[in-house]
CSV table of C-alpha atoms in Angstrom, one decimal:
chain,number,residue,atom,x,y,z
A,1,UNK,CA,-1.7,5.4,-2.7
A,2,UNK,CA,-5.0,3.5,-4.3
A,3,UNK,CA,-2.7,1.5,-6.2
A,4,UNK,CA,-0.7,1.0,-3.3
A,5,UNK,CA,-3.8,0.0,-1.1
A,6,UNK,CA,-5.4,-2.0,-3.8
A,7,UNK,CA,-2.1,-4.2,-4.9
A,8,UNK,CA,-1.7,-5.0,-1.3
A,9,UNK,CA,-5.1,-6.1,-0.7
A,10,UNK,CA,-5.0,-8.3,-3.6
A,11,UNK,CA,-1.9,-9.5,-2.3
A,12,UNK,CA,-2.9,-10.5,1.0
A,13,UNK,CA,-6.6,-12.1,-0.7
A,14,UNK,CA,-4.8,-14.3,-2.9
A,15,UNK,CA,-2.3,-15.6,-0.1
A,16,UNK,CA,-5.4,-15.6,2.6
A,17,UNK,CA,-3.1,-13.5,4.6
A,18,UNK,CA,-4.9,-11.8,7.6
A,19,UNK,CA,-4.0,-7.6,8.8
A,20,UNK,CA,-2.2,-9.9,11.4
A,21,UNK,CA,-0.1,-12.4,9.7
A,22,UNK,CA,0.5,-9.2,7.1
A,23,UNK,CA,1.9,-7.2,10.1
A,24,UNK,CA,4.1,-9.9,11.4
A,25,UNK,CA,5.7,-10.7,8.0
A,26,UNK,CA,6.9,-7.3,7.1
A,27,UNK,CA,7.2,-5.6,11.0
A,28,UNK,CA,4.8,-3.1,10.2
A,29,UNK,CA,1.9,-2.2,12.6
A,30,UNK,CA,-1.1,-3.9,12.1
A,31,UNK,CA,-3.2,-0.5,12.5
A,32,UNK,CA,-1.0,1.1,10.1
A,33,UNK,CA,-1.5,-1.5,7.3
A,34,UNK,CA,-5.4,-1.5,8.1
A,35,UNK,CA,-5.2,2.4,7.7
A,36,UNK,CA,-3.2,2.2,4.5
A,37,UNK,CA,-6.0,-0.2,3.0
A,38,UNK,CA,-8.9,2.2,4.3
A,39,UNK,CA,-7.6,4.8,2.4
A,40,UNK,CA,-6.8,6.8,5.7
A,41,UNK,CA,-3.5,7.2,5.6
A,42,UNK,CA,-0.3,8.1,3.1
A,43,UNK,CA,2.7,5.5,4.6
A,44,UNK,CA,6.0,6.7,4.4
A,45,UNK,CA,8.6,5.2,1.8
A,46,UNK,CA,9.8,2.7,4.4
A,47,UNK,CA,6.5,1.3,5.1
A,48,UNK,CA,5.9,0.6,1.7
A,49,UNK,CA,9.5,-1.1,1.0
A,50,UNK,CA,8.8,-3.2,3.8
A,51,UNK,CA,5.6,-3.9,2.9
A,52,UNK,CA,6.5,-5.2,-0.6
A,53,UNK,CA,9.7,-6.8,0.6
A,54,UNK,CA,7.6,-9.2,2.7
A,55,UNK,CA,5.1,-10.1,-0.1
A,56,UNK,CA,7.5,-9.9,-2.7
A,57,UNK,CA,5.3,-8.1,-5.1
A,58,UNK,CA,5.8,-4.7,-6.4
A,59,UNK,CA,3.7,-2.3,-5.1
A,60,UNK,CA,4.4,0.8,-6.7
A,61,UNK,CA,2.3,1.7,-9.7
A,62,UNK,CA,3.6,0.9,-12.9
A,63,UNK,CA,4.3,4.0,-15.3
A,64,UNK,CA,4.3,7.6,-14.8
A,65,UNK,CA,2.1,8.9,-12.5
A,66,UNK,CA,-0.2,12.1,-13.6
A,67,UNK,CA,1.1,14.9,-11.6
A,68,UNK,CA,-2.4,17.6,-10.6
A,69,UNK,CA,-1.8,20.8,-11.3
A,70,UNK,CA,-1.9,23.3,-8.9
A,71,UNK,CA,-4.7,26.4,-9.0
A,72,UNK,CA,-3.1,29.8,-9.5
């Protein structure tokens, strides 16, 4: 989700595009995207897809992510 967060923030920088302007671009809640950025929430797959439809940027990482591994 860092990746997530951090791509989209860059995003909206570069573009000076406000949590506002952000929300009404890609119908997502303003709180929502604000919480995403915080780091204080996980958004669903939808989110996301909407998110990065309305930017056009790709905001899933690139590459295989490391999986943890549990404690047995």
């Amino acid at each position: 989700m860092r990746q997530i967060a951090r791509r989209l923030a860059r995003v909206m920088e570069d573009r000076g595009l406000s949590l506002r302007a952000t929300a009404a671009d890609s119908g997502v809640n303003r709180q929502a995207i604000a919480d995403l950025l915080a780091g204080k929430s996980w958004p669903d797959v939808a989110t996301i897809a909407r998110l990065a439809a309305s930017t056009g940027v790709r905001l899933w990482p690139d590459g295989p992510v490391r999986a943890r591994r549990s404690k047995q």
